[in-house]
Coordinates of C-alpha atoms in Angstrom, one line a residue:
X1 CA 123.7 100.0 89.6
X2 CA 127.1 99.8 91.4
X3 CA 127.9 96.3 90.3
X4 CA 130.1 95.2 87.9
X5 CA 128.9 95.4 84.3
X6 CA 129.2 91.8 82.7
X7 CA 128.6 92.7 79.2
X8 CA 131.8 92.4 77.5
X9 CA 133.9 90.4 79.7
X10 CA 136.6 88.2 78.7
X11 CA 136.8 84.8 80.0
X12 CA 138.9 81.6 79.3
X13 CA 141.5 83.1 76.8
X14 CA 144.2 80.8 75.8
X15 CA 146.4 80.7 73.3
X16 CA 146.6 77.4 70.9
X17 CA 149.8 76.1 69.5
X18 CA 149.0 78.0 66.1
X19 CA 149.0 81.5 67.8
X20 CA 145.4 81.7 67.8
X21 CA 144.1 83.6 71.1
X22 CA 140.0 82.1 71.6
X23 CA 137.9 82.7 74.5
X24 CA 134.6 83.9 75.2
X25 CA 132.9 87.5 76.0
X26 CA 130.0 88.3 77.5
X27 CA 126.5 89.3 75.7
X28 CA 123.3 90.1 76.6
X29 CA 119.9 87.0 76.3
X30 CA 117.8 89.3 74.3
X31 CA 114.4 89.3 75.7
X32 CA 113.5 88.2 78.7
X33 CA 109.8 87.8 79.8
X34 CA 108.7 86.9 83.1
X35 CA 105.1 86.1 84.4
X36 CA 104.9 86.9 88.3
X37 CA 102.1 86.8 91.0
X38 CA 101.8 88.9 94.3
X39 CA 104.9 90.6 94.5
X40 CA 105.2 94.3 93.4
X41 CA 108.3 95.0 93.5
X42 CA 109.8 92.0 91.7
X43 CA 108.5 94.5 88.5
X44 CA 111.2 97.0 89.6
X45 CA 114.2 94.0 90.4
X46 CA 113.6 92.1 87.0
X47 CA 113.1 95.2 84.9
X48 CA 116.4 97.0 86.8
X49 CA 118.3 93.3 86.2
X50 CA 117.6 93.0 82.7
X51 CA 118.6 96.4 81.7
X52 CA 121.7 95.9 83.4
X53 CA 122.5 92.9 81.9
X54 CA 121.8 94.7 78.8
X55 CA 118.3 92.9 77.4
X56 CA 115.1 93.9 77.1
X57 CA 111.8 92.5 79.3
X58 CA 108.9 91.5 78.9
X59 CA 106.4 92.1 82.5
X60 CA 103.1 90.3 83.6
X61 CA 102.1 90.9 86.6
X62 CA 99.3 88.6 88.1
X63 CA 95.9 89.9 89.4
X64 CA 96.8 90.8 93.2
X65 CA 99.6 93.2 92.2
X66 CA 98.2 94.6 88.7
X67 CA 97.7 98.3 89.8
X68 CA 101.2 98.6 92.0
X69 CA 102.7 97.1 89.5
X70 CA 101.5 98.4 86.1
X71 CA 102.5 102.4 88.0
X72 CA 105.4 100.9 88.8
X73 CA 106.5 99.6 85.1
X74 CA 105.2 103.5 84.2
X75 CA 108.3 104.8 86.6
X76 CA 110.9 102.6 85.5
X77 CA 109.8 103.1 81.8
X78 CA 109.8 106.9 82.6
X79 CA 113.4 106.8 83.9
X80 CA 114.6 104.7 80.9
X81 CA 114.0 106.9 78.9
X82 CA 115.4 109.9 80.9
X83 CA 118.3 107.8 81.3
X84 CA 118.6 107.7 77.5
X85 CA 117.9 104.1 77.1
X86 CA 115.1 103.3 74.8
X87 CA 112.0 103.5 77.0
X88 CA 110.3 100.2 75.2
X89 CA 113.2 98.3 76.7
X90 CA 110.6 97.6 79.4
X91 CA 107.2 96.5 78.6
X92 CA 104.5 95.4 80.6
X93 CA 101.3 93.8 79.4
X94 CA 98.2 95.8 80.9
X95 CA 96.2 92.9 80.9
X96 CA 95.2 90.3 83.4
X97 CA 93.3 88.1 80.8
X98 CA 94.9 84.5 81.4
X99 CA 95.0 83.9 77.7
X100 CA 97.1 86.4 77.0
X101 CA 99.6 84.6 79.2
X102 CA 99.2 81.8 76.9
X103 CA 100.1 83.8 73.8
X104 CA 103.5 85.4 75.8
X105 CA 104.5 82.0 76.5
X106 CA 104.3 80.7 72.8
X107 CA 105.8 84.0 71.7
X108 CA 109.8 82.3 70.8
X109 CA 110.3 84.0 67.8
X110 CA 110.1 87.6 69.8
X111 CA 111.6 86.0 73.4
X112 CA 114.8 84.6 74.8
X113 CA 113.7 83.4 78.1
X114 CA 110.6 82.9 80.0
X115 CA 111.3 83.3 83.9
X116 CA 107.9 82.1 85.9
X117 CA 107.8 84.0 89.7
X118 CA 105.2 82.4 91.7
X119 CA 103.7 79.1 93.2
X120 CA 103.3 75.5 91.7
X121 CA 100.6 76.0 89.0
X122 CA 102.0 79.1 87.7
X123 CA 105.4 77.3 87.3
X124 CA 104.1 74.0 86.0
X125 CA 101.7 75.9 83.3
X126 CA 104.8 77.6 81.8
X127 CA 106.8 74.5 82.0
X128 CA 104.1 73.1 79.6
X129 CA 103.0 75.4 77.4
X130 CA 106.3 77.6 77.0
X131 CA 108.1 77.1 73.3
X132 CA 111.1 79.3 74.3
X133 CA 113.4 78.2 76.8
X134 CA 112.6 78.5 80.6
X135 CA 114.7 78.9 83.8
X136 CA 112.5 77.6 86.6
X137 CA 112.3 77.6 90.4
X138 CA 111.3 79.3 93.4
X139 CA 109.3 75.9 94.9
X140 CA 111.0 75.3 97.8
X141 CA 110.6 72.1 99.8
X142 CA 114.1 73.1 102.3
X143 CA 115.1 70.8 105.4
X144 CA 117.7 71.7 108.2
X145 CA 119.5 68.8 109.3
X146 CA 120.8 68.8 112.9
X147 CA 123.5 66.2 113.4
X148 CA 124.2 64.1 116.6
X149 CA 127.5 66.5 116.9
X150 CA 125.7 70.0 116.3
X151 CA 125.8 72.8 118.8
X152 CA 122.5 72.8 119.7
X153 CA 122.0 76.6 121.0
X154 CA 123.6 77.6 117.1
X155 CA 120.6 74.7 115.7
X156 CA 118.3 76.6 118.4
X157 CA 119.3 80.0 116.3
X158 CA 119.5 78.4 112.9
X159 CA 116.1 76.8 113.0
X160 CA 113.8 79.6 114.5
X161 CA 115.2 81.8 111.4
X162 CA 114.7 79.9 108.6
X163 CA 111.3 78.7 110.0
X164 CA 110.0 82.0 111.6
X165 CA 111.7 85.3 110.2
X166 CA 109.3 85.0 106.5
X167 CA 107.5 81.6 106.5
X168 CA 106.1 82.6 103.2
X169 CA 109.1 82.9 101.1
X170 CA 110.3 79.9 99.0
X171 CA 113.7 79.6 100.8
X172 CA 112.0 79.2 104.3
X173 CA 112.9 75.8 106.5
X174 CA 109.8 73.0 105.9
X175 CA 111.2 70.2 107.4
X176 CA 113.2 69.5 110.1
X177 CA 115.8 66.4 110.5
X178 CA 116.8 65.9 113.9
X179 CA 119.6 62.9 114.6
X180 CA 118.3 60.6 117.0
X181 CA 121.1 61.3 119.4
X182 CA 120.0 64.2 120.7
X183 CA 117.1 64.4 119.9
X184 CA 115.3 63.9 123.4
X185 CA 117.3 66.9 124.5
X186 CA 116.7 69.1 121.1
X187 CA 113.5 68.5 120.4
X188 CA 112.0 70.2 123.7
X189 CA 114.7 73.1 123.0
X190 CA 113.3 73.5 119.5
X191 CA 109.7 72.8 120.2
X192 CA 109.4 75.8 122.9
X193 CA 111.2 78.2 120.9
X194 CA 109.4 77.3 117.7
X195 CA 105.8 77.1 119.5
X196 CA 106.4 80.7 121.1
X197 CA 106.5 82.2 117.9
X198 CA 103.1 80.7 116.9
X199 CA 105.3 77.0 114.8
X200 CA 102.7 74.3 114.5
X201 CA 104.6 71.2 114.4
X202 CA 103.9 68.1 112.1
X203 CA 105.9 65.2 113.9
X204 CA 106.4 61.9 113.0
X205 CA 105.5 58.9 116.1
X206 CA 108.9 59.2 117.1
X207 CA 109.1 62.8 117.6
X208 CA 105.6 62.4 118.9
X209 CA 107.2 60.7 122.0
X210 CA 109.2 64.1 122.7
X211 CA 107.7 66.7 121.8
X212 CA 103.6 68.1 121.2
X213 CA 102.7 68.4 117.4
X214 CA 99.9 66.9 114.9
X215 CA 100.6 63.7 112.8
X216 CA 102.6 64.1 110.1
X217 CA 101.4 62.6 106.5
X218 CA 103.8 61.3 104.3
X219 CA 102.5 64.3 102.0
X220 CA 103.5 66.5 104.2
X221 CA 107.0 65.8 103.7
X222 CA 106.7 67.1 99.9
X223 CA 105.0 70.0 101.0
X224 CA 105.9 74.0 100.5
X225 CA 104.1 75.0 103.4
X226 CA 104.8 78.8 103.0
X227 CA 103.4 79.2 106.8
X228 CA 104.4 78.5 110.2
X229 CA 104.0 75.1 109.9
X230 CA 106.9 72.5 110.2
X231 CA 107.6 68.7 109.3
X232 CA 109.7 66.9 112.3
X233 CA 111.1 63.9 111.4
X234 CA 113.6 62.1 113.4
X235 CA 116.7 60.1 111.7
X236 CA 119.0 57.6 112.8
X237 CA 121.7 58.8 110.8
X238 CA 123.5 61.3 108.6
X239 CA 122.8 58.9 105.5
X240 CA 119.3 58.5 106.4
X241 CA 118.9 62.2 106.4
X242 CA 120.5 62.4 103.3
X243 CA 118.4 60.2 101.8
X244 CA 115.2 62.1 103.0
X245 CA 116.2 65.1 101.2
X246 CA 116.9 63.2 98.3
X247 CA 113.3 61.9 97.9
X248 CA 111.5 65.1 99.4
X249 CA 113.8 68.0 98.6
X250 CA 112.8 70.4 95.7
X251 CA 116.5 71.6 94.9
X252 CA 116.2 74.4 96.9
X253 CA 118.4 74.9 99.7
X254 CA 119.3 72.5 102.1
X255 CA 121.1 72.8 105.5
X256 CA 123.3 70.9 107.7
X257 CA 123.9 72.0 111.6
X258 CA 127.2 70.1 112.7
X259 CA 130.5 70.7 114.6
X260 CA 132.0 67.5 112.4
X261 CA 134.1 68.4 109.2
X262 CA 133.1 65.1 107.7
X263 CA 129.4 65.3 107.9
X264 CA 129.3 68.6 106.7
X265 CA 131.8 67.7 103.6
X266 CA 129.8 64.5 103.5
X267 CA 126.6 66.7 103.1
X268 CA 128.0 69.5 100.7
X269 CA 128.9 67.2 98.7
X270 CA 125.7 64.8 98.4
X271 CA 122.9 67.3 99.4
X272 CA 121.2 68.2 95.5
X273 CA 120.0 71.9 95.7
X274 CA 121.4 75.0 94.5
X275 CA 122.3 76.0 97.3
X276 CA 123.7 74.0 100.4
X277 CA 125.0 75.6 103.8
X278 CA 126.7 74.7 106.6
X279 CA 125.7 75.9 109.9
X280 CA 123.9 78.8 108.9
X281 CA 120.1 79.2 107.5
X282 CA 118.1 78.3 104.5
X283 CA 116.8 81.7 104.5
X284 CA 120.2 83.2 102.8
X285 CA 119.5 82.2 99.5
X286 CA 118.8 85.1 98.2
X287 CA 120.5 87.4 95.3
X288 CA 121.0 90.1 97.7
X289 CA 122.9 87.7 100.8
X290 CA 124.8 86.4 98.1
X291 CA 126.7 89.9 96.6
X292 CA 124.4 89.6 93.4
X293 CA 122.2 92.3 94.1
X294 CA 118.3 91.9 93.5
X295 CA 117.4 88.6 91.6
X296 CA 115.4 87.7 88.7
X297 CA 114.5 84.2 90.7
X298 CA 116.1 81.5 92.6
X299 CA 116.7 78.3 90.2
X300 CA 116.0 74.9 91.0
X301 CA 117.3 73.8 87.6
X302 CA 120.5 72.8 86.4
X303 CA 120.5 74.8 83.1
X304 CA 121.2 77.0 82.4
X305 CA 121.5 78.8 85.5
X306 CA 121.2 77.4 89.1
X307 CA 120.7 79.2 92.5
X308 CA 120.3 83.1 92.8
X309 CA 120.0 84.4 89.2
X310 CA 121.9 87.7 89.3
X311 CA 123.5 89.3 86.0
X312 CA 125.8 87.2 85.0
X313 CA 123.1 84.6 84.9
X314 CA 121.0 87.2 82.6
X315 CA 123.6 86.8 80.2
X316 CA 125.3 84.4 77.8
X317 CA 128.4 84.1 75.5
X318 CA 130.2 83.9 72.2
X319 CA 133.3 82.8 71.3
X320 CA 135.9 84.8 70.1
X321 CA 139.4 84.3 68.2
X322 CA 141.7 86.1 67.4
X323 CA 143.9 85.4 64.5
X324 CA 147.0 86.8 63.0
X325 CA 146.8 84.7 59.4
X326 CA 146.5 81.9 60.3
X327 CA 144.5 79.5 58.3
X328 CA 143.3 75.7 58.5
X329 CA 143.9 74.5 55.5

Protein backbone atom coordinates (compact mmCIF):
# COMPACT_ATOMS: atom_id res chain seq x y z
CA UNK A 1 0.00 0.00 0.00
CA UNK A 2 3.01 2.23 0.67
CA UNK A 3 4.28 2.19 -2.80
CA UNK A 4 4.09 4.70 -5.16
CA UNK A 5 0.75 5.08 -7.02
CA UNK A 6 1.49 4.80 -10.93
CA UNK A 7 -1.79 5.89 -12.16
CA UNK A 8 -1.37 9.21 -13.54
CA UNK A 9 2.23 9.61 -13.97
CA UNK A 10 3.87 11.64 -16.51
CA UNK A 11 6.52 10.21 -18.55
CA UNK A 12 8.54 11.37 -21.78
CA UNK A 13 7.27 14.98 -22.06
CA UNK A 14 8.93 17.00 -24.66
CA UNK A 15 8.22 19.85 -26.23
CA UNK A 16 8.12 19.87 -30.31
CA UNK A 17 9.28 22.80 -32.34
CA UNK A 18 5.50 24.00 -32.71
CA UNK A 19 5.11 24.46 -28.85
CA UNK A 20 3.27 21.32 -28.50
CA UNK A 21 4.12 19.51 -25.01
CA UNK A 22 3.19 15.30 -25.75
CA UNK A 23 4.03 12.65 -23.53
CA UNK A 24 2.37 9.80 -21.90
CA UNK A 25 0.44 9.20 -18.48
CA UNK A 26 -0.26 6.28 -16.79
CA UNK A 27 -3.76 4.28 -16.81
CA UNK A 28 -5.04 1.41 -15.48
CA UNK A 29 -5.47 -2.43 -18.02
CA UNK A 30 -9.02 -2.76 -17.20
CA UNK A 31 -9.65 -6.35 -16.23
CA UNK A 32 -7.33 -8.52 -15.35
CA UNK A 33 -8.16 -12.34 -14.89
CA UNK A 34 -5.83 -14.78 -13.65
CA UNK A 35 -6.18 -18.66 -13.38
CA UNK A 36 -3.88 -20.05 -10.53
CA UNK A 37 -3.17 -23.59 -8.92
CA UNK A 38 -1.92 -24.42 -5.33
CA UNK A 39 -1.08 -21.19 -3.92
CA UNK A 40 -3.54 -19.37 -1.57
CA UNK A 41 -2.24 -16.50 -1.06
CA UNK A 42 -1.41 -15.45 -4.68
CA UNK A 43 -5.64 -14.64 -4.37
CA UNK A 44 -4.67 -11.87 -1.77
CA UNK A 45 -1.15 -10.50 -3.95
CA UNK A 46 -3.04 -10.33 -7.39
CA UNK A 47 -6.35 -9.02 -6.02
CA UNK A 48 -4.24 -6.32 -3.62
CA UNK A 49 -1.95 -5.61 -7.10
CA UNK A 50 -4.72 -4.95 -9.39
CA UNK A 51 -6.55 -2.67 -7.19
CA UNK A 52 -3.61 -0.77 -6.76
CA UNK A 53 -2.86 -0.46 -10.15
CA UNK A 54 -6.34 0.63 -10.39
CA UNK A 55 -8.18 -2.38 -12.46
CA UNK A 56 -10.50 -4.76 -11.63
CA UNK A 57 -9.75 -8.90 -11.42
CA UNK A 58 -10.98 -11.66 -12.27
CA UNK A 59 -9.86 -15.01 -9.61
CA UNK A 60 -9.82 -18.78 -10.32
CA UNK A 61 -8.35 -20.60 -8.02
CA UNK A 62 -7.48 -24.32 -8.93
CA UNK A 63 -8.78 -27.39 -6.96
CA UNK A 64 -6.04 -27.74 -4.11
CA UNK A 65 -6.56 -24.21 -2.87
CA UNK A 66 -10.51 -23.69 -3.58
CA UNK A 67 -11.72 -23.36 0.10
CA UNK A 68 -8.50 -21.00 1.34
CA UNK A 69 -8.94 -19.26 -1.36
CA UNK A 70 -12.61 -18.65 -2.10
CA UNK A 71 -12.65 -17.25 2.14
CA UNK A 72 -9.94 -15.38 1.25
CA UNK A 73 -11.50 -13.47 -2.03
CA UNK A 74 -14.60 -13.04 0.80
CA UNK A 75 -12.01 -10.81 3.02
CA UNK A 76 -10.51 -8.85 0.44
CA UNK A 77 -14.01 -8.28 -1.13
CA UNK A 78 -15.18 -7.37 2.40
CA UNK A 79 -12.43 -4.78 2.93
CA UNK A 80 -13.09 -3.22 -0.63
CA UNK A 81 -15.84 -2.33 0.12
CA UNK A 82 -15.18 -0.96 3.59
CA UNK A 83 -12.46 0.84 2.00
CA UNK A 84 -15.12 2.44 -0.25
CA UNK A 85 -13.92 0.86 -3.43
CA UNK A 86 -16.65 -0.96 -5.30
CA UNK A 87 -16.64 -4.47 -3.72
CA UNK A 88 -17.17 -6.25 -7.37
CA UNK A 89 -13.78 -4.88 -8.21
CA UNK A 90 -12.72 -8.40 -7.09
CA UNK A 91 -14.45 -11.47 -8.21
CA UNK A 92 -13.78 -14.89 -7.94
CA UNK A 93 -15.37 -17.73 -9.75
CA UNK A 94 -16.75 -20.33 -7.06
CA UNK A 95 -16.31 -23.01 -9.36
CA UNK A 96 -13.76 -25.63 -10.00
CA UNK A 97 -15.55 -27.03 -13.21
CA UNK A 98 -12.58 -27.00 -15.92
CA UNK A 99 -15.00 -25.71 -18.54
CA UNK A 100 -15.64 -22.77 -16.91
CA UNK A 101 -11.96 -22.00 -17.28
CA UNK A 102 -12.56 -22.30 -20.92
CA UNK A 103 -15.33 -19.84 -21.08
CA UNK A 104 -12.97 -17.11 -18.82
CA UNK A 105 -10.33 -17.54 -21.26
CA UNK A 106 -12.58 -16.75 -24.46
CA UNK A 107 -14.17 -14.04 -22.39
CA UNK A 108 -12.14 -10.72 -24.52
CA UNK A 109 -14.88 -8.56 -24.83
CA UNK A 110 -15.28 -8.41 -20.69
CA UNK A 111 -11.13 -8.92 -20.11
CA UNK A 112 -7.89 -7.12 -20.63
CA UNK A 113 -5.36 -9.68 -19.65
CA UNK A 114 -5.29 -13.23 -18.84
CA UNK A 115 -2.25 -13.98 -16.31
CA UNK A 116 -1.85 -18.07 -16.01
CA UNK A 117 -0.08 -18.96 -12.27
CA UNK A 118 0.89 -22.48 -12.29
CA UNK A 119 2.88 -25.39 -14.08
CA UNK A 120 3.33 -26.31 -17.84
CA UNK A 121 -0.23 -27.44 -18.82
CA UNK A 122 -1.98 -24.81 -17.16
CA UNK A 123 0.22 -22.24 -18.95
CA UNK A 124 0.18 -23.96 -22.42
CA UNK A 125 -3.80 -24.41 -22.26
CA UNK A 126 -4.21 -20.65 -21.83
CA UNK A 127 -1.65 -19.95 -24.33
CA UNK A 128 -4.02 -21.77 -26.73
CA UNK A 129 -7.30 -21.25 -26.12
CA UNK A 130 -7.04 -17.52 -24.60
CA UNK A 131 -8.57 -14.76 -27.27
CA UNK A 132 -7.43 -11.77 -25.05
CA UNK A 133 -4.04 -11.02 -24.62
CA UNK A 134 -1.70 -13.07 -22.19
CA UNK A 135 1.37 -12.34 -20.13
CA UNK A 136 3.01 -15.63 -19.50
CA UNK A 137 5.70 -17.29 -17.30
CA UNK A 138 6.64 -18.73 -14.17
CA UNK A 139 8.33 -22.09 -16.01
CA UNK A 140 11.57 -21.86 -14.94
CA UNK A 141 14.43 -24.04 -16.46
CA UNK A 142 17.44 -21.61 -14.33
CA UNK A 143 21.26 -22.54 -14.56
CA UNK A 144 24.16 -21.00 -12.35
CA UNK A 145 27.25 -20.75 -14.17
CA UNK A 146 30.53 -20.98 -12.24
CA UNK A 147 33.43 -19.63 -14.22
CA UNK A 148 37.09 -20.89 -14.12
CA UNK A 149 37.81 -17.37 -12.20
CA UNK A 150 34.81 -17.68 -9.52
CA UNK A 151 35.34 -17.61 -5.82
CA UNK A 152 34.42 -20.88 -5.17
CA UNK A 153 33.28 -20.58 -1.25
CA UNK A 154 30.77 -17.41 -2.69
CA UNK A 155 29.67 -20.38 -5.72
CA UNK A 156 29.62 -22.86 -2.51
CA UNK A 157 26.95 -20.12 -1.06
CA UNK A 158 25.30 -19.11 -4.28
CA UNK A 159 24.48 -22.67 -5.40
CA UNK A 160 23.08 -24.35 -2.07
CA UNK A 161 20.54 -21.30 -2.08
CA UNK A 162 19.17 -21.30 -5.25
CA UNK A 163 19.12 -25.11 -5.22
CA UNK A 164 18.07 -25.89 -1.55
CA UNK A 165 16.28 -22.77 0.31
CA UNK A 166 12.48 -23.59 -1.98
CA UNK A 167 13.28 -26.21 -4.64
CA UNK A 168 9.71 -25.97 -5.62
CA UNK A 169 9.50 -22.40 -6.70
CA UNK A 170 9.94 -21.49 -10.44
CA UNK A 171 13.04 -19.33 -9.85
CA UNK A 172 14.98 -22.23 -8.14
CA UNK A 173 18.64 -23.30 -9.70
CA UNK A 174 18.02 -26.71 -12.21
CA UNK A 175 21.16 -26.94 -13.68
CA UNK A 176 24.53 -26.38 -12.86
CA UNK A 177 27.45 -25.25 -15.28
CA UNK A 178 30.67 -25.80 -13.79
CA UNK A 179 33.98 -24.55 -16.01
CA UNK A 180 36.23 -27.32 -16.47
CA UNK A 181 39.04 -25.51 -14.67
CA UNK A 182 38.11 -26.05 -11.51
CA UNK A 183 35.94 -28.24 -11.73
CA UNK A 184 37.94 -31.25 -10.03
CA UNK A 185 38.27 -29.00 -6.97
CA UNK A 186 34.38 -27.58 -7.07
CA UNK A 187 32.61 -30.25 -7.80
CA UNK A 188 33.48 -32.28 -4.48
CA UNK A 189 32.90 -28.80 -2.67
CA UNK A 190 29.53 -28.56 -4.22
CA UNK A 191 28.53 -32.21 -4.20
CA UNK A 192 28.96 -32.56 -0.16
CA UNK A 193 27.29 -29.44 0.52
CA UNK A 194 24.44 -30.07 -1.95
CA UNK A 195 24.18 -33.98 -0.91
CA UNK A 196 23.85 -32.92 2.98
CA UNK A 197 20.86 -31.14 2.32
CA UNK A 198 19.22 -34.26 0.71
CA UNK A 199 20.43 -32.68 -3.61
CA UNK A 200 20.28 -35.71 -5.94
CA UNK A 201 22.65 -34.96 -8.54
CA UNK A 202 22.07 -35.73 -12.40
CA UNK A 203 25.74 -35.52 -13.88
CA UNK A 204 26.96 -35.82 -17.11
CA UNK A 205 30.18 -38.65 -17.74
CA UNK A 206 32.42 -35.97 -17.09
CA UNK A 207 31.20 -34.88 -13.89
CA UNK A 208 30.64 -38.56 -13.28
CA UNK A 209 34.49 -38.87 -12.98
CA UNK A 210 34.30 -36.31 -9.95
CA UNK A 211 31.65 -36.45 -8.21
CA UNK A 212 28.58 -39.35 -7.25
CA UNK A 213 25.26 -38.62 -9.03
CA UNK A 214 22.74 -40.65 -11.63
CA UNK A 215 23.07 -40.22 -15.44
CA UNK A 216 21.86 -37.33 -16.73
CA UNK A 217 19.33 -37.51 -19.93
CA UNK A 218 19.59 -35.01 -22.41
CA UNK A 219 15.82 -34.37 -21.12
CA UNK A 220 16.88 -33.56 -18.18
CA UNK A 221 18.51 -30.61 -19.22
CA UNK A 222 15.00 -29.04 -20.30
CA UNK A 223 13.57 -29.97 -17.24
CA UNK A 224 11.72 -27.81 -14.20
CA UNK A 225 12.47 -30.10 -11.64
CA UNK A 226 10.79 -28.20 -8.83
CA UNK A 227 12.67 -30.64 -6.32
CA UNK A 228 15.90 -31.32 -4.94
CA UNK A 229 17.19 -32.62 -7.87
CA UNK A 230 20.00 -30.96 -10.02
CA UNK A 231 21.53 -31.21 -13.64
CA UNK A 232 25.58 -31.08 -13.55
CA UNK A 233 27.02 -30.41 -16.61
CA UNK A 234 30.58 -29.60 -17.02
CA UNK A 235 31.78 -26.90 -19.85
CA UNK A 236 34.92 -26.03 -21.44
CA UNK A 237 34.16 -22.53 -21.65
CA UNK A 238 32.27 -19.39 -20.94
CA UNK A 239 30.74 -19.58 -24.65
CA UNK A 240 30.00 -23.10 -24.30
CA UNK A 241 28.01 -22.29 -21.24
CA UNK A 242 26.40 -19.72 -22.95
CA UNK A 243 25.33 -21.64 -25.48
CA UNK A 244 23.74 -24.30 -23.05
CA UNK A 245 21.46 -21.77 -21.69
CA UNK A 246 20.59 -20.69 -24.96
CA UNK A 247 19.17 -24.10 -26.01
CA UNK A 248 17.90 -25.28 -22.49
CA UNK A 249 16.99 -22.07 -20.69
CA UNK A 250 13.24 -21.10 -20.23
CA UNK A 251 13.90 -17.22 -19.96
CA UNK A 252 13.87 -17.31 -16.45
CA UNK A 253 16.74 -16.26 -14.58
CA UNK A 254 20.15 -17.11 -15.25
CA UNK A 255 23.33 -16.75 -13.09
CA UNK A 256 26.89 -16.22 -13.60
CA UNK A 257 29.59 -16.81 -10.50
CA UNK A 258 32.84 -14.92 -11.57
CA UNK A 259 35.57 -12.59 -10.17
CA UNK A 260 36.21 -11.46 -14.11
CA UNK A 261 34.49 -8.14 -15.32
CA UNK A 262 34.42 -9.50 -18.88
CA UNK A 263 32.71 -12.73 -18.38
CA UNK A 264 30.22 -11.38 -16.32
CA UNK A 265 29.54 -8.23 -18.99
CA UNK A 266 30.00 -10.97 -21.56
CA UNK A 267 27.13 -12.95 -19.78
CA UNK A 268 24.71 -9.99 -18.98
CA UNK A 269 24.74 -9.13 -22.01
CA UNK A 270 24.13 -12.52 -23.98
CA UNK A 271 22.38 -14.68 -21.24
CA UNK A 272 18.25 -14.31 -22.61
CA UNK A 273 16.04 -14.35 -19.34
CA UNK A 274 14.32 -11.70 -17.61
CA UNK A 275 16.37 -11.66 -15.26
CA UNK A 276 20.30 -12.21 -15.21
CA UNK A 277 22.63 -11.86 -12.00
CA UNK A 278 25.93 -11.64 -11.30
CA UNK A 279 27.28 -13.41 -8.40
CA UNK A 280 24.30 -13.73 -6.46
CA UNK A 281 21.22 -16.37 -6.71
CA UNK A 282 18.55 -17.25 -9.00
CA UNK A 283 16.26 -17.34 -6.19
CA UNK A 284 15.97 -13.27 -6.07
CA UNK A 285 13.68 -12.97 -8.71
CA UNK A 286 10.97 -12.14 -7.08
CA UNK A 287 8.67 -8.89 -6.93
CA UNK A 288 9.30 -8.48 -3.39
CA UNK A 289 13.63 -8.80 -3.73
CA UNK A 290 13.18 -6.52 -6.32
CA UNK A 291 11.33 -3.20 -4.40
CA UNK A 292 8.08 -4.06 -6.44
CA UNK A 293 6.16 -5.43 -3.67
CA UNK A 294 4.07 -8.71 -4.10
CA UNK A 295 3.79 -9.86 -7.85
CA UNK A 296 1.12 -10.81 -10.18
CA UNK A 297 3.86 -13.41 -11.84
CA UNK A 298 7.29 -13.55 -13.11
CA UNK A 299 7.36 -13.18 -17.08
CA UNK A 300 9.24 -15.09 -19.43
CA UNK A 301 7.85 -13.03 -22.29
CA UNK A 302 9.04 -10.16 -23.99
CA UNK A 303 5.64 -8.25 -24.25
CA UNK A 304 4.45 -6.67 -22.90
CA UNK A 305 5.99 -7.00 -19.61
CA UNK A 306 9.17 -9.09 -18.69
CA UNK A 307 10.51 -10.27 -15.31
CA UNK A 308 8.74 -9.45 -11.91
CA UNK A 309 5.32 -8.03 -12.81
CA UNK A 310 4.74 -5.29 -10.14
CA UNK A 311 2.27 -2.20 -10.80
CA UNK A 312 3.67 -0.45 -13.24
CA UNK A 313 3.60 -3.58 -15.23
CA UNK A 314 -0.41 -3.80 -14.39
CA UNK A 315 -0.64 -0.70 -16.16
CA UNK A 316 -0.50 0.89 -19.61
CA UNK A 317 -0.50 4.36 -21.24
CA UNK A 318 -2.02 7.10 -23.42
CA UNK A 319 -0.60 9.82 -25.02
CA UNK A 320 -1.18 13.16 -24.15
CA UNK A 321 -0.59 16.77 -25.82
CA UNK A 322 -0.99 19.70 -24.90
CA UNK A 323 -1.73 22.47 -27.25
CA UNK A 324 -1.99 26.14 -27.09
CA UNK A 325 -3.67 26.59 -30.88
CA UNK A 326 -1.87 25.15 -32.66
CA UNK A 327 -3.14 23.46 -35.70
CA UNK A 328 -1.81 21.10 -38.60
CA UNK A 329 -3.06 22.42 -41.28
Amino acid sequence: AALPDPLGSIEEMTTRPNGLQIGKMRVPLGVVATVYESRPNVTVDIAAICLKSGNAVVLRSGTDAHGSSQILAEIVRRETAAAGLPEDAVQFIDSTDREEVGALLTAHEYIDLMVPRGGADLIRRVRDEATMPVVAGGIGVCHTYVDVDADLDMAERIVVDAKTVRPSVCNAMDTLLVHAGIAETFLPQIAGALGSRGVTLHVDDRAARLVAGLPVTPEDYDREWLSLDCSVRIVSSLDEALDHIAVHGSGHSEAIVTDSWSASQQFLKTADASAVFVNASTYFNDGGQFGLGCEVGISTQKMHARGPMGLRELTSYKWIVLGTGQTRG
